Coordinates of C-alpha atoms in Angstrom, one line a residue:
X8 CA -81.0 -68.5 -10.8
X9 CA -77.7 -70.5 -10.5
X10 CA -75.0 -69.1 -8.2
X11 CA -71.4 -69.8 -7.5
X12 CA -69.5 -69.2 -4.5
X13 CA -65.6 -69.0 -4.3
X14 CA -65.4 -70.1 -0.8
X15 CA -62.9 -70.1 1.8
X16 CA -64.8 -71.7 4.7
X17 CA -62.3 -69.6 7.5
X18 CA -62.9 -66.2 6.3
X19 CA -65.9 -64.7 8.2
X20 CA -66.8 -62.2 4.8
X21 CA -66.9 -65.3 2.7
X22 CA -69.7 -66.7 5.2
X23 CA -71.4 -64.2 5.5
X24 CA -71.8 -64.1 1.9
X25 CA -73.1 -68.0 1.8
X26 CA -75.5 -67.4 4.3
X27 CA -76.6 -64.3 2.1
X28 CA -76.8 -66.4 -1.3
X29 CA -79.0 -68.8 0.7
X30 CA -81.1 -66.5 2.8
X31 CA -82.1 -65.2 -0.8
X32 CA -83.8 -68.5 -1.5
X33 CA -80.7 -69.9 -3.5
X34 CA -78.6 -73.1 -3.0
X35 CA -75.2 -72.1 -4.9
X36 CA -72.4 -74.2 -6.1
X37 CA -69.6 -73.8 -3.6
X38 CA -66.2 -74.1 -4.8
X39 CA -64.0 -74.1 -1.8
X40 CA -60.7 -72.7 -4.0
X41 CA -58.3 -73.2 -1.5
X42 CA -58.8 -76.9 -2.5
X43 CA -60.3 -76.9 -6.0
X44 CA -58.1 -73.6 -7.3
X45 CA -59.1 -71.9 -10.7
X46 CA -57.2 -72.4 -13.2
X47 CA -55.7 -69.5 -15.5
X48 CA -58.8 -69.1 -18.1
X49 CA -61.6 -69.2 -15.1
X50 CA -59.0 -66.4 -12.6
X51 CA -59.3 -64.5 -15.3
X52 CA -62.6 -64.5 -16.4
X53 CA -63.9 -63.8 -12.6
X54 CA -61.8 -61.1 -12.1
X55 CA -61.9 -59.2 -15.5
X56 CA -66.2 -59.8 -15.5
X57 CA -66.0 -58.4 -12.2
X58 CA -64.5 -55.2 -13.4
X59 CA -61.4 -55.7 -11.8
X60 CA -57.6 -56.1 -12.2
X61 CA -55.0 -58.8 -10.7
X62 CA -53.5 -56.1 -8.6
X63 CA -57.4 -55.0 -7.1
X64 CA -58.1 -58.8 -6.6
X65 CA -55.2 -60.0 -4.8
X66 CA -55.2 -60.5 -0.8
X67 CA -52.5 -57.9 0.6
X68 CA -53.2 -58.3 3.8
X69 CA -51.9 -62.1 2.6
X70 CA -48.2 -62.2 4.4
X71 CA -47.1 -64.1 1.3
X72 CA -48.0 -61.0 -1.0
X73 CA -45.0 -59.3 0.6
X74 CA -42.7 -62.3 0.8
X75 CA -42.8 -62.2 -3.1
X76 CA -42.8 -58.2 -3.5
X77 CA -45.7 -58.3 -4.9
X78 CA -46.5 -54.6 -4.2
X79 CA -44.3 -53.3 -7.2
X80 CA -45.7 -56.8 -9.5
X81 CA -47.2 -55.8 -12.9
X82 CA -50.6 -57.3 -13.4
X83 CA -49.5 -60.6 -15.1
X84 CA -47.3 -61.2 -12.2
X85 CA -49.6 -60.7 -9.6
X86 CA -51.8 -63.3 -11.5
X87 CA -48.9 -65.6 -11.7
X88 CA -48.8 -65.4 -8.0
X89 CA -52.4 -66.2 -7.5
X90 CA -51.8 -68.6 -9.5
X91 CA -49.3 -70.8 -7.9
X92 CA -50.4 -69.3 -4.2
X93 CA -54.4 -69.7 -4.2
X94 CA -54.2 -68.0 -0.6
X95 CA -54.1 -64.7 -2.4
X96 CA -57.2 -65.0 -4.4
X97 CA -59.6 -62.2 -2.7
X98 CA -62.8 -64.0 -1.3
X99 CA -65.4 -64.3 -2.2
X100 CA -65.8 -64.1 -5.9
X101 CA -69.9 -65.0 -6.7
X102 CA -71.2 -65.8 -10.0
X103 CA -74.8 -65.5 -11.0
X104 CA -77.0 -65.3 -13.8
X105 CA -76.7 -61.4 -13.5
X106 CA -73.1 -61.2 -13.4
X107 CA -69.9 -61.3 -11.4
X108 CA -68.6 -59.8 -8.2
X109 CA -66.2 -59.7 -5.5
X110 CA -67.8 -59.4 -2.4
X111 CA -66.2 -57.3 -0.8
X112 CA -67.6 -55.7 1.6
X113 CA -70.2 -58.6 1.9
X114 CA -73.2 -56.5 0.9
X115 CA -72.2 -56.0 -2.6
X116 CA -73.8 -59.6 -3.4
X117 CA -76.7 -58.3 -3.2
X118 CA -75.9 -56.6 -6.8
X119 CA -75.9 -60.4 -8.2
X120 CA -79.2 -61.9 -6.3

């Protein structure tokens, strides 16, 4: 099984989440997205095959997601915003042969291992 991990190496959900992917016997690809962001094609595809919309992917506990009003943002500007502000990408996204999810609370990657 190949498995990515979105990672943000200071959020304490995101490793938890590593440790998880590797205590299940799998080394993943980490992509640490603060540094390496997605671009427009890959945002999209991670949120959309997670079931999800910009607005339920964003960080708005993120102080920048008020600094831009982003609580009244359509969709396509929320994804603008995530775009140009990688910070307010939710964490962590995982991808795995069996699919794609935001693991949030950190247990849900179980539903990908």
């Amino acid at each position: 099984m190949t498995v990515t991990v979105y990672h943000n190496p200071r959020c304490s959900t995101s490793r938890t989440v590593l440790a998880a992917v590797r205590d299940s016997g799998v080394e993943p690809t980490v992509v640490k997205y603060l540094e390496t962001p997605p671009d427009e094609a890959t945002l999209r595809r991670l949120i959309d095959d997670a079931g999800l919309t910009p607005r339920t992917a964003v960080r708005r506990r993120e102080k920048l997601y008020a600094e831009l009003g982003l609580a009244d943002a359509d969709d396509e500007t929320v994804l603008r915003a995530m775009l140009e502000h990688p910070i307010l990408i939710e964490r962590p996204f995982v991808v795995s042969d069996a699919g794609t999810v935001l693991a949030r609370p950190a247990a849900t990657v179980s539903r990908v291992l």
